[in-house]
Tab-separated table of C-alpha atoms and ligand atoms in Angstrom:
chain	number	residue	atom	x	y	z
Z	688	UNK	CA	-6.729	-45.645	-12.522
Z	689	UNK	CA	-4.272	-44.201	-14.649
Z	690	UNK	CA	-1.207	-43.771	-14.584
Z	691	UNK	CA	0.547	-39.876	-15.867
Z	692	UNK	CA	4.138	-39.357	-16.201
Z	693	UNK	CA	6.415	-36.823	-16.019
Z	694	UNK	CA	7.255	-37.166	-18.955
Z	695	UNK	CA	3.583	-36.364	-20.285
Z	696	UNK	CA	2.931	-33.290	-18.172
Z	697	UNK	CA	4.367	-30.209	-20.079
Z	698	UNK	CA	2.219	-30.975	-23.339
Z	699	UNK	CA	-0.620	-31.637	-20.990
Z	700	UNK	CA	-0.843	-28.735	-19.008
Z	701	UNK	CA	0.353	-24.948	-19.302
Z	702	UNK	CA	0.440	-22.217	-17.154
Z	703	UNK	CA	-3.033	-20.180	-17.938
Z	704	UNK	CA	-4.407	-23.809	-17.588
Z	705	UNK	CA	-2.342	-24.371	-13.925
Z	706	UNK	CA	-3.471	-20.523	-12.313
Z	707	UNK	CA	-6.913	-21.005	-13.833
Z	708	UNK	CA	-6.998	-25.160	-11.386
Z	709	UNK	CA	-5.464	-23.093	-9.023
Z	710	UNK	CA	-7.500	-19.934	-8.911
Z	711	UNK	CA	-10.848	-21.562	-7.687
Z	712	UNK	CA	-9.131	-24.303	-5.704
Z	713	UNK	CA	-7.584	-20.815	-3.421
Z	714	UNK	CA	-11.903	-18.774	-3.820
Z	715	UNK	CA	-13.096	-22.698	-3.047
Z	716	UNK	CA	-11.220	-23.485	0.237
Z	717	UNK	CA	-12.464	-19.376	0.510
Z	718	UNK	CA	-16.027	-20.380	0.883
Z	719	UNK	CA	-15.465	-23.330	2.366
Z	720	UNK	CA	-16.375	-26.192	-0.033
Z	721	UNK	CA	-11.981	-27.240	-0.048
Z	722	UNK	CA	-9.582	-27.604	2.715
Z	723	UNK	CA	-6.087	-29.527	2.760
Z	724	UNK	CA	-5.464	-31.845	5.392
Z	725	UNK	CA	-2.371	-31.256	8.134
Z	726	UNK	CA	1.065	-31.206	6.210
Z	727	UNK	CA	3.835	-33.970	6.892
Z	728	UNK	CA	6.543	-32.367	6.698
Z	729	UNK	CA	10.276	-34.884	7.750
Z	730	UNK	CA	13.991	-34.314	7.621
Z	731	UNK	CA	16.084	-37.380	6.234
Z	732	UNK	CA	19.165	-35.850	7.459
Z	733	UNK	CA	21.672	-33.774	4.842
Z	734	UNK	CA	19.402	-31.626	4.129
Z	735	UNK	CA	16.516	-33.742	2.752
Z	736	UNK	CA	12.972	-32.925	2.956
Z	737	UNK	CA	10.512	-35.322	2.407
Z	738	UNK	CA	6.395	-35.378	3.357
Z	739	UNK	CA	2.618	-35.579	1.920
Z	740	UNK	CA	0.176	-32.377	1.491
Z	741	UNK	CA	-3.123	-33.664	0.933
Z	742	UNK	CA	-7.261	-32.531	0.859
Z	743	UNK	CA	-10.822	-32.540	-0.017
Z	744	UNK	CA	-12.498	-30.414	-2.671
Z	745	UNK	CA	-16.142	-31.367	-1.900
Z	746	UNK	CA	-16.966	-28.899	-4.726
Z	747	UNK	CA	-13.986	-29.818	-7.966
Z	748	UNK	CA	-14.733	-33.562	-6.669
Z	749	UNK	CA	-10.886	-33.988	-5.980
Z	750	UNK	CA	-9.674	-36.304	-3.022
Z	751	UNK	CA	-5.692	-37.257	-2.611
Z	752	UNK	CA	-2.111	-36.762	-1.794
Z	753	UNK	CA	1.386	-34.856	-2.912
Z	754	UNK	CA	3.989	-37.556	-1.472
Z	755	UNK	CA	7.608	-35.846	-1.996
Z	756	UNK	CA	10.416	-33.578	-1.041
Z	757	UNK	CA	13.820	-31.942	-1.323
Z	758	UNK	CA	16.812	-33.584	-2.176
Z	759	UNK	CA	19.345	-31.422	-2.378
Z	760	UNK	CA	21.696	-33.284	-4.081
Z	761	UNK	CA	20.512	-33.880	-7.002
Z	762	UNK	CA	20.832	-31.257	-9.004
Z	763	UNK	CA	24.284	-32.464	-9.841
Z	764	UNK	CA	22.792	-35.879	-10.607
Z	765	UNK	CA	20.830	-33.270	-13.187
Z	766	UNK	CA	17.047	-33.895	-11.763
Z	767	UNK	CA	15.396	-31.527	-10.302
Z	768	UNK	CA	15.746	-31.225	-6.520
Z	769	UNK	CA	12.431	-31.415	-5.833
Z	770	UNK	CA	10.620	-35.136	-6.237
Z	771	UNK	CA	6.915	-35.429	-6.504
Z	772	UNK	CA	3.812	-37.955	-6.888
Z	773	UNK	CA	0.196	-36.483	-6.633
Z	774	UNK	CA	-2.133	-39.616	-5.946
Z	775	UNK	CA	-5.532	-38.699	-7.116
Z	776	UNK	CA	-8.868	-40.535	-4.328
Z	777	UNK	CA	-12.532	-41.399	-5.440
Z	778	UNK	CA	-13.550	-38.448	-2.754
Z	779	UNK	CA	-16.564	-41.356	-2.509
Z	780	UNK	CA	-15.180	-44.747	-2.576
Z	781	UNK	CA	-11.960	-44.208	-1.615
Z	782	UNK	CA	-10.694	-46.086	-4.995
Z	783	UNK	CA	-7.339	-45.524	-6.185
Z	784	UNK	CA	-7.689	-42.970	-9.221
Z	785	UNK	CA	-4.854	-42.041	-11.173
Z	786	UNK	CA	-1.113	-41.601	-10.360
Z	787	UNK	CA	0.891	-38.428	-11.890
Z	788	UNK	CA	3.950	-37.315	-12.422
Z	789	UNK	CA	3.994	-33.671	-9.971
Z	790	UNK	CA	7.694	-32.631	-10.849
Z	791	UNK	CA	6.617	-30.476	-13.440
Z	792	UNK	CA	3.134	-29.842	-11.813
Z	793	UNK	CA	4.854	-28.614	-8.162
Z	794	UNK	CA	6.726	-26.240	-10.525
Z	795	UNK	CA	3.289	-24.339	-12.255
Z	796	UNK	CA	1.259	-24.527	-8.664
Z	797	UNK	CA	3.676	-22.416	-7.792
Z	798	UNK	CA	3.735	-20.361	-10.164
Z	799	UNK	CA	0.415	-20.093	-10.575
Z	800	UNK	CA	0.520	-19.124	-6.865
Z	801	UNK	CA	2.319	-15.786	-7.155
Z	802	UNK	CA	0.886	-15.045	-10.488
Z	803	UNK	CA	-2.960	-14.693	-8.428
Z	804	UNK	CA	-0.723	-13.026	-6.053
Z	805	UNK	CA	0.185	-10.258	-8.295
Z	806	UNK	CA	-2.840	-10.661	-10.870
Z	807	UNK	CA	-5.312	-9.519	-7.828
Z	808	UNK	CA	-2.593	-7.705	-5.006
Z	809	UNK	CA	0.248	-5.412	-7.588
Z	810	UNK	CA	-0.390	-2.085	-8.895
Z	811	UNK	CA	-1.525	-1.875	-12.260
Z	812	UNK	CA	1.287	0.025	-13.505
Z	813	UNK	CA	3.524	-2.520	-11.839
Z	814	UNK	CA	7.300	-1.642	-14.498
Z	815	UNK	CA	9.806	-2.966	-11.883
Z	816	UNK	CA	9.795	-7.037	-11.187
Z	817	UNK	CA	12.460	-7.926	-8.763
Z	818	UNK	CA	13.756	-10.957	-8.515
Z	819	UNK	CA	15.533	-12.614	-5.698
Z	820	UNK	CA	16.430	-16.490	-6.366
Z	821	UNK	CA	17.640	-17.689	-9.433
Z	822	UNK	CA	17.193	-21.844	-8.798
Z	823	UNK	CA	15.211	-24.252	-10.148
Z	824	UNK	CA	11.308	-22.521	-9.618
Z	825	UNK	CA	12.933	-19.240	-10.546
Z	826	UNK	CA	12.450	-19.565	-13.366
Z	827	UNK	CA	8.766	-20.633	-13.780
Z	828	UNK	CA	7.691	-17.623	-10.864
Z	829	UNK	CA	9.743	-14.854	-14.167
Z	830	UNK	CA	7.242	-16.326	-17.125
Z	831	UNK	CA	4.325	-16.443	-14.503
Z	832	UNK	CA	4.299	-13.063	-12.969
Z	833	UNK	CA	5.440	-11.647	-16.742
Z	834	UNK	CA	2.255	-12.489	-18.033
Z	835	UNK	CA	0.389	-10.959	-14.447
Z	836	UNK	CA	1.907	-7.471	-15.237
Z	837	UNK	CA	3.391	-5.272	-17.973
Z	838	UNK	CA	6.537	-5.620	-16.580
Z	839	UNK	CA	9.263	-3.117	-18.554
Z	840	UNK	CA	12.168	-4.681	-16.897
Z	841	UNK	CA	13.929	-7.646	-14.592
Z	842	UNK	CA	16.169	-6.823	-11.798
Z	843	UNK	CA	17.364	-9.696	-9.267
Z	844	UNK	CA	19.698	-11.125	-6.938
Z	845	UNK	CA	20.956	-14.554	-5.487
Z	846	UNK	CA	23.401	-15.731	-3.116
Z	847	UNK	CA	25.094	-17.463	-5.531
Z	848	UNK	CA	25.525	-15.393	-8.164
Z	849	UNK	CA	26.692	-17.683	-11.112
Z	850	UNK	CA	23.124	-19.061	-10.777
Z	851	UNK	CA	21.911	-15.476	-12.576
Z	852	UNK	CA	23.173	-15.954	-16.082
Z	853	UNK	CA	20.148	-18.476	-16.518
Z	854	UNK	CA	17.388	-16.788	-14.662
Z	855	UNK	CA	19.056	-13.909	-17.577
Z	856	UNK	CA	18.123	-16.022	-20.706
Z	857	UNK	CA	15.014	-16.440	-19.267
Z	858	UNK	CA	14.254	-12.449	-18.631
Z	859	UNK	CA	15.604	-11.765	-22.333
Z	860	UNK	CA	13.551	-14.358	-24.470
Z	861	UNK	CA	10.733	-12.355	-22.184
Z	862	UNK	CA	11.754	-9.717	-24.638
Z	863	UNK	CA	13.408	-8.583	-20.789
Z	864	UNK	CA	15.906	-5.950	-19.773
Z	865	UNK	CA	17.776	-8.163	-16.674
Z	866	UNK	CA	20.364	-6.418	-14.565
Z	867	UNK	CA	22.096	-8.134	-11.668
Z	868	UNK	CA	21.847	-5.460	-8.857
Z	869	UNK	CA	22.674	-5.902	-4.901
Z	870	UNK	CA	19.837	-6.796	-2.123
Z	871	UNK	CA	19.638	-2.583	-1.366
Z	872	UNK	CA	18.270	-1.762	-4.747
Z	873	UNK	CA	15.402	-3.802	-4.678
Z	874	UNK	CA	13.792	-0.757	-3.849
Z	875	UNK	CA	13.569	0.208	-7.288
Z	876	UNK	CA	10.918	-2.639	-8.113
Z	877	UNK	CA	7.412	-2.622	-8.303
Z	878	UNK	CA	6.708	-6.754	-7.681
Z	879	UNK	CA	9.523	-8.864	-5.636
Z	880	UNK	CA	9.115	-12.437	-6.036
Z	881	UNK	CA	11.098	-14.278	-3.167
Z	882	UNK	CA	11.710	-18.549	-4.405
Z	883	UNK	CA	14.947	-19.390	-3.074
Z	884	UNK	CA	15.976	-22.286	0.252
Z	885	UNK	CA	16.848	-19.547	3.324
Z	886	UNK	CA	17.680	-20.281	6.752
Z	887	UNK	CA	17.274	-16.481	7.379
Z	888	UNK	CA	16.223	-13.413	6.317
Z	889	UNK	CA	18.124	-11.970	3.156
Z	890	UNK	CA	15.572	-9.492	2.072
Z	891	UNK	CA	14.753	-6.872	5.041
Z	892	UNK	CA	12.362	-3.355	5.289
Z	893	UNK	CA	14.472	-1.624	4.170
Z	894	UNK	CA	15.242	-2.646	0.847
Z	895	UNK	CA	11.415	-2.028	-0.135
Z	896	UNK	CA	9.924	0.766	-1.338
Z	897	UNK	CA	6.338	1.843	-0.873
Z	898	UNK	CA	3.238	0.230	-2.725
Z	899	UNK	CA	5.169	-2.929	-3.733
Z	900	UNK	CA	3.770	-5.990	-3.927
Z	901	UNK	CA	5.691	-9.775	-2.782
Z	902	UNK	CA	5.037	-12.660	-2.919
Z	903	UNK	CA	7.351	-14.284	-0.622
Z	904	UNK	CA	7.503	-18.604	-2.101
Z	905	UNK	CA	10.695	-19.708	-1.149
Z	906	UNK	CA	9.596	-20.236	3.029
Z	907	UNK	CA	7.765	-23.833	2.841
Z	908	UNK	CA	9.076	-25.601	6.609
Z	909	UNK	CA	9.730	-24.103	9.833
Z	910	UNK	CA	13.091	-22.721	9.678
Z	911	UNK	CA	12.739	-21.264	6.447
Z	912	UNK	CA	13.364	-17.978	6.221
Z	913	UNK	CA	13.254	-15.170	3.385
Z	914	UNK	CA	11.850	-11.476	4.903
Z	915	UNK	CA	13.044	-9.340	7.917
Z	916	UNK	CA	9.959	-9.814	10.596
Z	917	UNK	CA	9.363	-6.385	10.402
Z	918	UNK	CA	8.228	-6.369	6.361
Z	919	UNK	CA	5.488	-8.121	7.711
Z	920	UNK	CA	4.910	-6.149	10.298
Z	921	UNK	CA	4.203	-2.787	7.430
Z	922	UNK	CA	2.014	-4.964	4.977
Z	923	UNK	CA	-1.061	-6.413	4.108
Z	924	UNK	CA	-0.423	-9.753	4.300
Z	925	UNK	CA	-2.124	-13.016	2.442
Z	926	UNK	CA	-1.567	-16.320	1.668
Z	927	UNK	CA	-2.941	-19.327	0.568
Z	928	UNK	CA	-3.883	-21.166	3.517
Z	929	UNK	CA	-3.689	-19.017	7.124
Z	930	UNK	CA	-2.925	-21.717	9.102
Z	931	UNK	CA	-0.232	-22.513	6.830
Z	932	UNK	CA	1.919	-19.720	6.861
Z	933	UNK	CA	1.759	-18.967	10.825
Z	934	UNK	CA	3.220	-22.837	11.064
Z	935	UNK	CA	5.379	-23.043	7.675
Z	936	UNK	CA	5.140	-19.976	5.643
Z	937	UNK	CA	6.921	-16.448	5.568
Z	938	UNK	CA	4.838	-15.362	8.993
Z	939	UNK	CA	5.755	-17.878	10.809
Z	940	UNK	CA	8.822	-15.641	11.959
Z	941	UNK	CA	6.508	-12.670	12.856
Z	942	UNK	CA	4.196	-13.962	14.485
Z	943	UNK	CA	6.722	-15.681	16.698
Z	944	UNK	CA	7.987	-12.201	17.212
Z	945	UNK	CA	4.660	-10.877	18.233
Z	946	UNK	CA	4.786	-8.441	15.108
Z	947	UNK	CA	1.501	-9.588	13.675
Z	948	UNK	CA	-1.164	-12.464	14.368
Z	949	UNK	CA	-3.227	-14.740	12.463
Z	950	UNK	CA	-6.486	-12.719	12.236
Z	951	UNK	CA	-4.080	-10.010	10.281
Z	952	UNK	CA	-3.614	-12.744	7.425
Z	953	UNK	CA	-5.679	-13.032	4.933
Z	954	UNK	CA	-6.214	-15.452	2.290
Z	955	UNK	CA	-6.599	-14.717	-1.148
Z	956	UNK	CA	-9.469	-16.349	-2.027
Z	957	UNK	CA	-10.963	-14.059	-0.380
Z	958	UNK	CA	-10.151	-12.036	-2.872
Z	959	UNK	CA	-10.699	-14.207	-5.838
Z	960	UNK	CA	-14.002	-15.196	-4.176
Z	961	UNK	CA	-14.724	-11.172	-3.559
Z	962	UNK	CA	-14.957	-11.994	0.631
Z	963	UNK	CA	-12.320	-9.867	0.945
Z	964	UNK	CA	-10.354	-5.549	0.182
Z	965	UNK	CA	-7.242	-6.752	-2.428
Z	966	UNK	CA	-5.736	-3.270	-2.526
Z	967	UNK	CA	-6.259	-0.207	-0.819
Z	968	UNK	CA	-3.680	1.699	-1.331
Z	969	UNK	CA	-1.358	2.930	-4.311
Z	970	UNK	CA	1.414	3.882	-1.259
Z	971	UNK	CA	0.388	-0.012	0.210
Z	972	UNK	CA	2.640	-2.476	0.588
Z	973	UNK	CA	0.961	-6.065	0.151
Z	974	UNK	CA	2.975	-9.524	1.020
Z	975	UNK	CA	1.657	-12.849	0.031
Z	976	UNK	CA	2.801	-15.483	2.102
Z	977	UNK	CA	2.677	-18.146	-0.364
Z	978	UNK	CA	3.047	-22.049	0.875
Z	979	UNK	CA	1.923	-24.684	-0.704
Z	980	UNK	CA	-0.999	-26.044	-0.567
Z	981	UNK	CA	-2.065	-29.762	-1.097
Z	982	UNK	CA	-5.531	-28.538	-3.085
Z	983	UNK	CA	-2.990	-27.269	-5.698
Z	984	UNK	CA	-1.244	-29.947	-6.254
Z	985	UNK	CA	-4.790	-31.299	-6.600
Z	986	UNK	CA	-6.493	-29.223	-9.361
Z	987	UNK	CA	-2.987	-29.469	-11.574
Z	988	UNK	CA	-2.763	-32.955	-11.084
Z	989	UNK	CA	-7.060	-33.435	-12.084
Z	990	UNK	CA	-6.073	-30.814	-14.883
Z	991	UNK	CA	-4.060	-33.038	-16.146
Z	992	UNK	CA	-5.576	-36.537	-15.949
Z	993	UNK	CA	-8.642	-34.439	-17.730
Z	994	UNK	CA	-5.995	-33.130	-20.453
Z	995	UNK	CA	-4.853	-37.323	-20.245
Z	996	UNK	CA	-7.332	-38.566	-20.773
Z	997	UNK	CA	-9.587	-36.841	-23.916
Z	998	UNK	CA	-6.084	-37.570	-25.442
Z	999	UNK	CA	-6.058	-41.357	-24.479
Z	1000	UNK	CA	-2.362	-40.721	-22.932
Z	1001	UNK	CA	-1.522	-42.701	-19.854
Z	1002	UNK	CA	-1.895	-46.453	-18.812
Z	1003	UNK	CA	-4.728	-47.839	-17.252
Z	1004	UNK	CA	-3.897	-50.127	-14.167
Z	1005	UNK	CA	-5.574	-52.210	-12.186
Z	1006	UNK	CA	-4.722	-51.536	-7.998
W	2483	NAD	P1	16.795	-24.477	-5.735
W	2483	NAD	O1	17.449	-25.452	-5.022
W	2483	NAD	O2	17.307	-25.091	-6.724
W	2483	NAD	O3	17.324	-22.894	-5.903
W	2483	NAD	C1	17.644	-23.274	-4.352
W	2483	NAD	C2	17.160	-21.295	-4.275
W	2483	NAD	O4	18.499	-20.726	-2.780
W	2483	NAD	C3	18.487	-20.993	-5.516
W	2483	NAD	O5	18.380	-19.370	-5.913
W	2483	NAD	C4	19.921	-20.270	-4.234
W	2483	NAD	O6	20.595	-20.169	-4.430
W	2483	NAD	C5	19.651	-19.464	-2.898
W	2483	NAD	N1	19.905	-20.452	-1.829
W	2483	NAD	C6	20.125	-21.153	-1.795
W	2483	NAD	N2	20.648	-21.362	-0.027
W	2483	NAD	C7	21.037	-19.827	0.509
W	2483	NAD	C8	20.633	-19.335	1.655
W	2483	NAD	N3	21.421	-19.200	2.601
W	2483	NAD	N4	20.700	-18.071	1.643
W	2483	NAD	C9	19.924	-17.349	0.281
W	2483	NAD	N5	19.616	-17.890	-0.420
W	2483	NAD	C10	19.856	-19.393	-0.886
W	2483	NAD	O7	15.624	-25.245	-4.982
W	2483	NAD	P2	13.809	-24.182	-5.972
W	2483	NAD	O8	13.193	-25.298	-6.142
W	2483	NAD	O9	14.284	-23.302	-7.097
W	2483	NAD	O10	13.394	-24.124	-4.990
W	2483	NAD	C11	13.231	-22.578	-3.911
W	2483	NAD	C12	12.450	-22.423	-2.509
W	2483	NAD	O11	11.663	-22.251	-2.938
W	2483	NAD	C13	12.844	-23.929	-1.862
W	2483	NAD	O12	12.981	-23.435	-0.265
W	2483	NAD	C14	11.757	-24.175	-2.236
W	2483	NAD	O13	11.232	-25.835	-0.510
W	2483	NAD	C15	10.188	-23.864	-2.569
W	2483	NAD	N6	8.799	-23.910	-2.806
W	2483	NAD	C16	7.983	-23.584	-2.030
W	2483	NAD	C17	7.110	-23.862	-2.578
W	2483	NAD	C18	6.144	-23.226	-2.232
W	2483	NAD	O14	4.737	-23.920	-3.020
W	2483	NAD	N7	5.224	-22.102	-1.768
W	2483	NAD	C19	6.528	-24.773	-4.593
W	2483	NAD	C20	8.021	-25.444	-4.398
W	2483	NAD	C21	9.735	-24.847	-4.023
């Protein structure tokens, strides 16, 4: 099997590669050529989470698992809070084929998912991007969103305002004016990305104007919550996978409250595959519940392995 260490990933997989790989995977899921297996996620105590996301993509010839989790103490040690590794197997034989550093890949595939949702669902004339969150993932989210629409301004809110300066630097890099605002001013945004580890709703329905697209990316575990459930009742809700959306995604709360049902949620892959309508009017609120599926991880890891083989990078080992 080939080991592709974390340090090579930045040179092997671009944001554009991740976008293409994840988009193809979402479409394969909608055509039922690829399926995710149930997520295992356990609390280790002191805020640490560990688990496995896995799946099989028959069309792409990918079988594998991402093992990893969230370790909130890491930031103080100078390493990302998310730590993960992707393992790929031959779908015909079960033999391991690759072990790939999964930290940057996780950020790239998560940002790709929200960018795909913006590309497919946001109004074409979207000008103001609202960011809720300013942690490790937020910078990737901002860069990916900026590729999907011609934004002219970024407004941002974070519970810990001292973290916003770093996000402002990313906006400056992209040539976009940046303003830290109170949550109430999110009503000025055409697209809002939420990417926090919040345990309770911070963005309320009253903070969102008609015609907005939201990419809610932070809620990937039971008990996390970023937006008021009433907002999901007001919106057309899309997701990467309905089963995850209603159990570990943002929709878990609106479903539990009886405001929406699983049948009200459209897989984004169905839009990509031409099986479902995207935005239907300029005033409609669209909301993408990005829960993060194992197949996204396999797709970007597969891209990394292909590039590594082309360039003779990585280490081959017998297992
Ligand atoms: P991080 O630790 O670097 O940043 C955490 C962010 O959440 C910061 O903006 C922080 O200010 C904010 N925050 C912390 N506590 C909060 C609270 N009580 N209320 C509101 N905001 C709070 O984490 P990160 O790597 O940027 O990840 C952010 C979230 O995204 C996490 O919940 C993570 O699990 C999730 N995530 C989801 C996916 C996916 O595929 N959907 C992938 C990766 C990460």
